[in-house]
mmCIF file with all atom_site columns, C-alpha atoms in Angstrom:
data_model
loop_
_atom_site.group_PDB
_atom_site.id
_atom_site.type_symbol
_atom_site.label_atom_id
_atom_site.label_alt_id
_atom_site.label_comp_id
_atom_site.label_asym_id
_atom_site.label_entity_id
_atom_site.label_seq_id
_atom_site.pdbx_PDB_ins_code
_atom_site.Cartn_x
_atom_site.Cartn_y
_atom_site.Cartn_z
_atom_site.occupancy
_atom_site.B_iso_or_equiv
_atom_site.pdbx_formal_charge
_atom_site.auth_seq_id
_atom_site.auth_comp_id
_atom_site.auth_asym_id
_atom_site.auth_atom_id
_atom_site.pdbx_PDB_model_num
ATOM 1   C CA . GLN A 1 1   ? 0.000   0.000  0.000   1.00 81.00 ? 9   GLN A CA 1
ATOM 2   C CA . VAL A 1 2   ? 1.009   3.566  -0.669  1.00 89.00 ? 10  VAL A CA 1
ATOM 3   C CA . GLN A 1 3   ? -0.305  6.680  1.026   1.00 93.00 ? 11  GLN A CA 1
ATOM 4   C CA . LEU A 1 4   ? 0.009   10.008 -0.772  1.00 95.00 ? 12  LEU A CA 1
ATOM 5   C CA . ILE A 1 5   ? -0.450  13.405 0.803   1.00 97.00 ? 13  ILE A CA 1
ATOM 6   C CA . GLU A 1 6   ? -0.433  16.616 -1.231  1.00 97.00 ? 14  GLU A CA 1
ATOM 7   C CA . SER A 1 7   ? 0.303   20.074 0.110   1.00 98.00 ? 15  SER A CA 1
ATOM 8   C CA . GLY A 1 8   ? 1.216   23.520 -1.111  1.00 98.00 ? 16  GLY A CA 1
ATOM 9   C CA . GLY A 1 9   ? -2.036  24.620 -2.665  1.00 98.00 ? 17  GLY A CA 1
ATOM 10  C CA . GLY A 1 10  ? -3.583  28.001 -1.996  1.00 97.00 ? 18  GLY A CA 1
ATOM 11  C CA . LEU A 1 11  ? -4.799  31.262 -3.436  1.00 98.00 ? 19  LEU A CA 1
ATOM 12  C CA . VAL A 1 12  ? -2.484  33.162 -5.754  1.00 98.00 ? 20  VAL A CA 1
ATOM 13  C CA . GLN A 1 13  ? -2.842  35.994 -8.233  1.00 98.00 ? 21  GLN A CA 1
ATOM 14  C CA . ALA A 1 14  ? -2.470  35.423 -11.941 1.00 98.00 ? 22  ALA A CA 1
ATOM 15  C CA . GLY A 1 15  ? 1.188   35.399 -12.883 1.00 98.00 ? 23  GLY A CA 1
ATOM 16  C CA . GLY A 1 16  ? 2.217   34.054 -9.522  1.00 98.00 ? 24  GLY A CA 1
ATOM 17  C CA . SER A 1 17  ? 3.833   30.762 -8.527  1.00 98.00 ? 25  SER A CA 1
ATOM 18  C CA . LEU A 1 18  ? 3.150   27.825 -6.258  1.00 98.00 ? 26  LEU A CA 1
ATOM 19  C CA . ARG A 1 19  ? 4.995   24.614 -5.531  1.00 98.00 ? 27  ARG A CA 1
ATOM 20  C CA . LEU A 1 20  ? 2.961   21.540 -4.762  1.00 98.00 ? 28  LEU A CA 1
ATOM 21  C CA . SER A 1 21  ? 4.425   18.617 -2.851  1.00 98.00 ? 29  SER A CA 1
ATOM 22  C CA . CYS A 1 22  ? 3.321   15.004 -2.688  1.00 97.00 ? 30  CYS A CA 1
ATOM 23  C CA . VAL A 1 23  ? 4.762   12.921 0.118   1.00 96.00 ? 31  VAL A CA 1
ATOM 24  C CA . SER A 1 24  ? 4.592   9.162  -0.170  1.00 94.00 ? 32  SER A CA 1
ATOM 25  C CA . SER A 1 25  ? 4.612   6.617  2.623   1.00 89.00 ? 33  SER A CA 1
ATOM 26  C CA . GLY A 1 26  ? 4.272   2.888  2.673   1.00 82.00 ? 34  GLY A CA 1
ATOM 27  C CA . ARG A 1 27  ? 6.008   0.901  -0.011  1.00 73.00 ? 35  ARG A CA 1
ATOM 28  C CA . THR A 1 28  ? 9.285   2.042  -1.494  1.00 76.00 ? 36  THR A CA 1
ATOM 29  C CA . PHE A 1 29  ? 8.806   5.348  -3.261  1.00 68.00 ? 37  PHE A CA 1
ATOM 30  C CA . SER A 1 30  ? 11.310  4.637  -5.978  1.00 72.00 ? 38  SER A CA 1
ATOM 31  C CA . ILE A 1 31  ? 9.386   1.735  -7.480  1.00 77.00 ? 39  ILE A CA 1
ATOM 32  C CA . TYR A 1 32  ? 6.544   3.967  -8.604  1.00 90.00 ? 40  TYR A CA 1
ATOM 33  C CA . ALA A 1 33  ? 6.065   6.301  -11.493 1.00 95.00 ? 41  ALA A CA 1
ATOM 34  C CA . MET A 1 34  ? 4.171   9.350  -10.324 1.00 96.00 ? 42  MET A CA 1
ATOM 35  C CA . GLY A 1 35  ? 1.728   11.762 -11.818 1.00 97.00 ? 43  GLY A CA 1
ATOM 36  C CA . TRP A 1 36  ? -0.129  15.001 -11.227 1.00 98.00 ? 44  TRP A CA 1
ATOM 37  C CA . PHE A 1 37  ? -3.721  15.457 -12.309 1.00 98.00 ? 45  PHE A CA 1
ATOM 38  C CA . ARG A 1 38  ? -6.243  18.207 -11.754 1.00 98.00 ? 46  ARG A CA 1
ATOM 39  C CA . GLN A 1 39  ? -9.979  18.631 -11.765 1.00 98.00 ? 47  GLN A CA 1
ATOM 40  C CA . ALA A 1 40  ? -11.807 21.909 -12.055 1.00 96.00 ? 48  ALA A CA 1
ATOM 41  C CA . PRO A 1 41  ? -15.458 22.315 -11.008 1.00 92.00 ? 49  PRO A CA 1
ATOM 42  C CA . GLY A 1 42  ? -17.780 20.808 -13.593 1.00 95.00 ? 50  GLY A CA 1
ATOM 43  C CA . LYS A 1 43  ? -14.904 19.399 -15.626 1.00 96.00 ? 51  LYS A CA 1
ATOM 44  C CA . GLU A 1 44  ? -13.312 16.007 -15.996 1.00 97.00 ? 52  GLU A CA 1
ATOM 45  C CA . ARG A 1 45  ? -10.028 15.155 -14.377 1.00 97.00 ? 53  ARG A CA 1
ATOM 46  C CA . GLU A 1 46  ? -7.120  15.975 -16.652 1.00 97.00 ? 54  GLU A CA 1
ATOM 47  C CA . PHE A 1 47  ? -3.487  15.001 -16.865 1.00 98.00 ? 55  PHE A CA 1
ATOM 48  C CA . VAL A 1 48  ? -0.913  17.576 -15.819 1.00 98.00 ? 56  VAL A CA 1
ATOM 49  C CA . ALA A 1 49  ? 2.465   15.850 -15.512 1.00 98.00 ? 57  ALA A CA 1
ATOM 50  C CA . THR A 1 50  ? 4.138   12.511 -14.968 1.00 98.00 ? 58  THR A CA 1
ATOM 51  C CA . ILE A 1 51  ? 7.621   11.456 -13.929 1.00 97.00 ? 59  ILE A CA 1
ATOM 52  C CA . SER A 1 52  ? 9.406   8.119  -14.086 1.00 95.00 ? 60  SER A CA 1
ATOM 53  C CA . ARG A 1 53  ? 10.694  6.058  -11.199 1.00 91.00 ? 61  ARG A CA 1
ATOM 54  C CA . ASP A 1 54  ? 14.198  7.450  -11.413 1.00 91.00 ? 62  ASP A CA 1
ATOM 55  C CA . GLY A 1 55  ? 13.116  10.939 -12.367 1.00 90.00 ? 63  GLY A CA 1
ATOM 56  C CA . GLY A 1 56  ? 14.910  10.714 -15.676 1.00 91.00 ? 64  GLY A CA 1
ATOM 57  C CA . THR A 1 57  ? 11.801  10.915 -17.829 1.00 92.00 ? 65  THR A CA 1
ATOM 58  C CA . ASN A 1 58  ? 8.932   13.316 -17.452 1.00 94.00 ? 66  ASN A CA 1
ATOM 59  C CA . TYR A 1 59  ? 6.098   14.749 -19.499 1.00 96.00 ? 67  TYR A CA 1
ATOM 60  C CA . VAL A 1 60  ? 3.811   17.691 -18.966 1.00 97.00 ? 68  VAL A CA 1
ATOM 61  C CA . ALA A 1 61  ? 0.541   18.534 -20.647 1.00 98.00 ? 69  ALA A CA 1
ATOM 62  C CA . ASP A 1 62  ? 0.628   21.003 -23.515 1.00 97.00 ? 70  ASP A CA 1
ATOM 63  C CA . SER A 1 63  ? -1.577  23.361 -21.516 1.00 97.00 ? 71  SER A CA 1
ATOM 64  C CA . VAL A 1 64  ? 1.129   23.799 -18.875 1.00 98.00 ? 72  VAL A CA 1
ATOM 65  C CA . LYS A 1 65  ? 4.276   23.261 -20.894 1.00 97.00 ? 73  LYS A CA 1
ATOM 66  C CA . GLY A 1 66  ? 6.846   25.941 -20.239 1.00 97.00 ? 74  GLY A CA 1
ATOM 67  C CA . ARG A 1 67  ? 5.133   26.947 -17.002 1.00 98.00 ? 75  ARG A CA 1
ATOM 68  C CA . PHE A 1 68  ? 4.993   23.788 -14.866 1.00 98.00 ? 76  PHE A CA 1
ATOM 69  C CA . THR A 1 69  ? 7.867   21.484 -13.936 1.00 98.00 ? 77  THR A CA 1
ATOM 70  C CA . VAL A 1 70  ? 7.629   18.090 -12.271 1.00 98.00 ? 78  VAL A CA 1
ATOM 71  C CA . SER A 1 71  ? 10.443  16.632 -10.178 1.00 97.00 ? 79  SER A CA 1
ATOM 72  C CA . ARG A 1 72  ? 11.009  14.110 -7.414  1.00 95.00 ? 80  ARG A CA 1
ATOM 73  C CA . ASP A 1 73  ? 13.367  13.605 -4.489  1.00 94.00 ? 81  ASP A CA 1
ATOM 74  C CA . SER A 1 74  ? 13.629  9.938  -3.605  1.00 90.00 ? 82  SER A CA 1
ATOM 75  C CA . ALA A 1 75  ? 15.546  10.688 -0.410  1.00 90.00 ? 83  ALA A CA 1
ATOM 76  C CA . LYS A 1 76  ? 12.490  12.584 0.815   1.00 93.00 ? 84  LYS A CA 1
ATOM 77  C CA . ASN A 1 77  ? 9.881   10.320 -0.816  1.00 92.00 ? 85  ASN A CA 1
ATOM 78  C CA . THR A 1 78  ? 8.457   13.456 -2.358  1.00 95.00 ? 86  THR A CA 1
ATOM 79  C CA . MET A 1 79  ? 7.307   14.592 -5.775  1.00 96.00 ? 87  MET A CA 1
ATOM 80  C CA . TYR A 1 80  ? 6.963   18.260 -6.645  1.00 98.00 ? 88  TYR A CA 1
ATOM 81  C CA . LEU A 1 81  ? 5.067   20.365 -9.130  1.00 98.00 ? 89  LEU A CA 1
ATOM 82  C CA . GLN A 1 82  ? 6.537   23.816 -9.616  1.00 98.00 ? 90  GLN A CA 1
ATOM 83  C CA . MET A 1 83  ? 3.871   26.035 -11.132 1.00 98.00 ? 91  MET A CA 1
ATOM 84  C CA . ASN A 1 84  ? 4.888   29.400 -12.559 1.00 98.00 ? 92  ASN A CA 1
ATOM 85  C CA . SER A 1 85  ? 3.001   32.042 -14.528 1.00 98.00 ? 93  SER A CA 1
ATOM 86  C CA . LEU A 1 86  ? -0.257  30.739 -13.155 1.00 98.00 ? 94  LEU A CA 1
ATOM 87  C CA . LYS A 1 87  ? -3.472  31.545 -14.973 1.00 98.00 ? 95  LYS A CA 1
ATOM 88  C CA . PRO A 1 88  ? -7.091  31.571 -13.748 1.00 97.00 ? 96  PRO A CA 1
ATOM 89  C CA . GLU A 1 89  ? -7.733  28.476 -15.871 1.00 97.00 ? 97  GLU A CA 1
ATOM 90  C CA . ASP A 1 90  ? -5.232  26.585 -13.713 1.00 98.00 ? 98  ASP A CA 1
ATOM 91  C CA . THR A 1 91  ? -7.725  26.761 -10.855 1.00 98.00 ? 99  THR A CA 1
ATOM 92  C CA . ALA A 1 92  ? -8.538  23.201 -9.792  1.00 98.00 ? 100 ALA A CA 1
ATOM 93  C CA . VAL A 1 93  ? -8.011  20.532 -7.191  1.00 98.00 ? 101 VAL A CA 1
ATOM 94  C CA . TYR A 1 94  ? -4.623  18.982 -7.865  1.00 98.00 ? 102 TYR A CA 1
ATOM 95  C CA . TYR A 1 95  ? -4.066  15.304 -7.160  1.00 98.00 ? 103 TYR A CA 1
ATOM 96  C CA . CYS A 1 96  ? -0.925  13.241 -7.082  1.00 97.00 ? 104 CYS A CA 1
ATOM 97  C CA . ALA A 1 97  ? -0.976  9.609  -8.067  1.00 97.00 ? 105 ALA A CA 1
ATOM 98  C CA . ALA A 1 98  ? 1.371   6.616  -8.159  1.00 95.00 ? 106 ALA A CA 1
ATOM 99  C CA . ARG A 1 99  ? 1.546   3.551  -10.338 1.00 94.00 ? 107 ARG A CA 1
ATOM 100 C CA . ASP A 1 100 ? 3.697   0.450  -10.326 1.00 90.00 ? 108 ASP A CA 1
ATOM 101 C CA . GLY A 1 101 ? 4.987   0.889  -13.837 1.00 87.00 ? 109 GLY A CA 1
ATOM 102 C CA . SER A 1 102 ? 6.189   3.473  -16.298 1.00 91.00 ? 110 SER A CA 1
ATOM 103 C CA . THR A 1 103 ? 4.944   6.999  -16.769 1.00 90.00 ? 111 THR A CA 1
ATOM 104 C CA . HIS A 1 104 ? 1.413   7.367  -18.059 1.00 92.00 ? 112 HIS A CA 1
ATOM 105 C CA . ILE A 1 105 ? -0.928  10.191 -18.935 1.00 92.00 ? 113 ILE A CA 1
ATOM 106 C CA . ARG A 1 106 ? -4.185  8.361  -18.208 1.00 94.00 ? 114 ARG A CA 1
ATOM 107 C CA . GLY A 1 107 ? -5.444  8.562  -14.664 1.00 92.00 ? 115 GLY A CA 1
ATOM 108 C CA . ILE A 1 108 ? -7.113  5.177  -14.864 1.00 94.00 ? 116 ILE A CA 1
ATOM 109 C CA . GLN A 1 109 ? -3.665  3.614  -15.078 1.00 93.00 ? 117 GLN A CA 1
ATOM 110 C CA . TYR A 1 110 ? -2.709  4.830  -11.611 1.00 95.00 ? 118 TYR A CA 1
ATOM 111 C CA . ASP A 1 111 ? -3.116  2.674  -8.531  1.00 93.00 ? 119 ASP A CA 1
ATOM 112 C CA . TYR A 1 112 ? -2.905  5.164  -5.668  1.00 94.00 ? 120 TYR A CA 1
ATOM 113 C CA . TRP A 1 113 ? -4.221  8.684  -5.211  1.00 97.00 ? 121 TRP A CA 1
ATOM 114 C CA . GLY A 1 114 ? -3.886  11.486 -2.720  1.00 97.00 ? 122 GLY A CA 1
ATOM 115 C CA . GLN A 1 115 ? -6.774  13.501 -1.328  1.00 97.00 ? 123 GLN A CA 1
ATOM 116 C CA . GLY A 1 116 ? -5.998  16.590 -3.411  1.00 98.00 ? 124 GLY A CA 1
ATOM 117 C CA . THR A 1 117 ? -5.001  20.167 -2.743  1.00 98.00 ? 125 THR A CA 1
ATOM 118 C CA . GLN A 1 118 ? -6.911  23.217 -3.951  1.00 98.00 ? 126 GLN A CA 1
ATOM 119 C CA . VAL A 1 119 ? -5.209  25.749 -6.199  1.00 98.00 ? 127 VAL A CA 1
ATOM 120 C CA . THR A 1 120 ? -7.086  28.967 -6.891  1.00 98.00 ? 128 THR A CA 1
ATOM 121 C CA . VAL A 1 121 ? -5.724  31.592 -9.256  1.00 98.00 ? 129 VAL A CA 1
ATOM 122 C CA . SER A 1 122 ? -7.403  34.974 -9.182  1.00 97.00 ? 130 SER A CA 1
ATOM 123 C CA . SER A 1 123 ? -7.440  37.310 -12.153 1.00 94.00 ? 131 SER A CA 1
#
């Protein structure tokens, strides 16, 4: 079993930055590929970013490319999402997820999920 806890969300003005963290406990962090997803009110969950077990491979969605960066620190069992140049359309609940496999952009492929952290970007 893996437990995931997100933090770092909050209210920020457009153009600002936030860094989300996802701390993992339970089974060995390094065996899992990780991902970030988000869900805005009335919308479906969407892929944001994913990173491989060793951190050597990562992908971000086109909608956030150039603004968001995903990384992980295995020594701290933590994955990060650095979000810069935030826009009102980035407002959503952000979830981290883990899967016993390679990176993936589909949420259904993930085995474990955190409870989410709210990000609100004001215009």
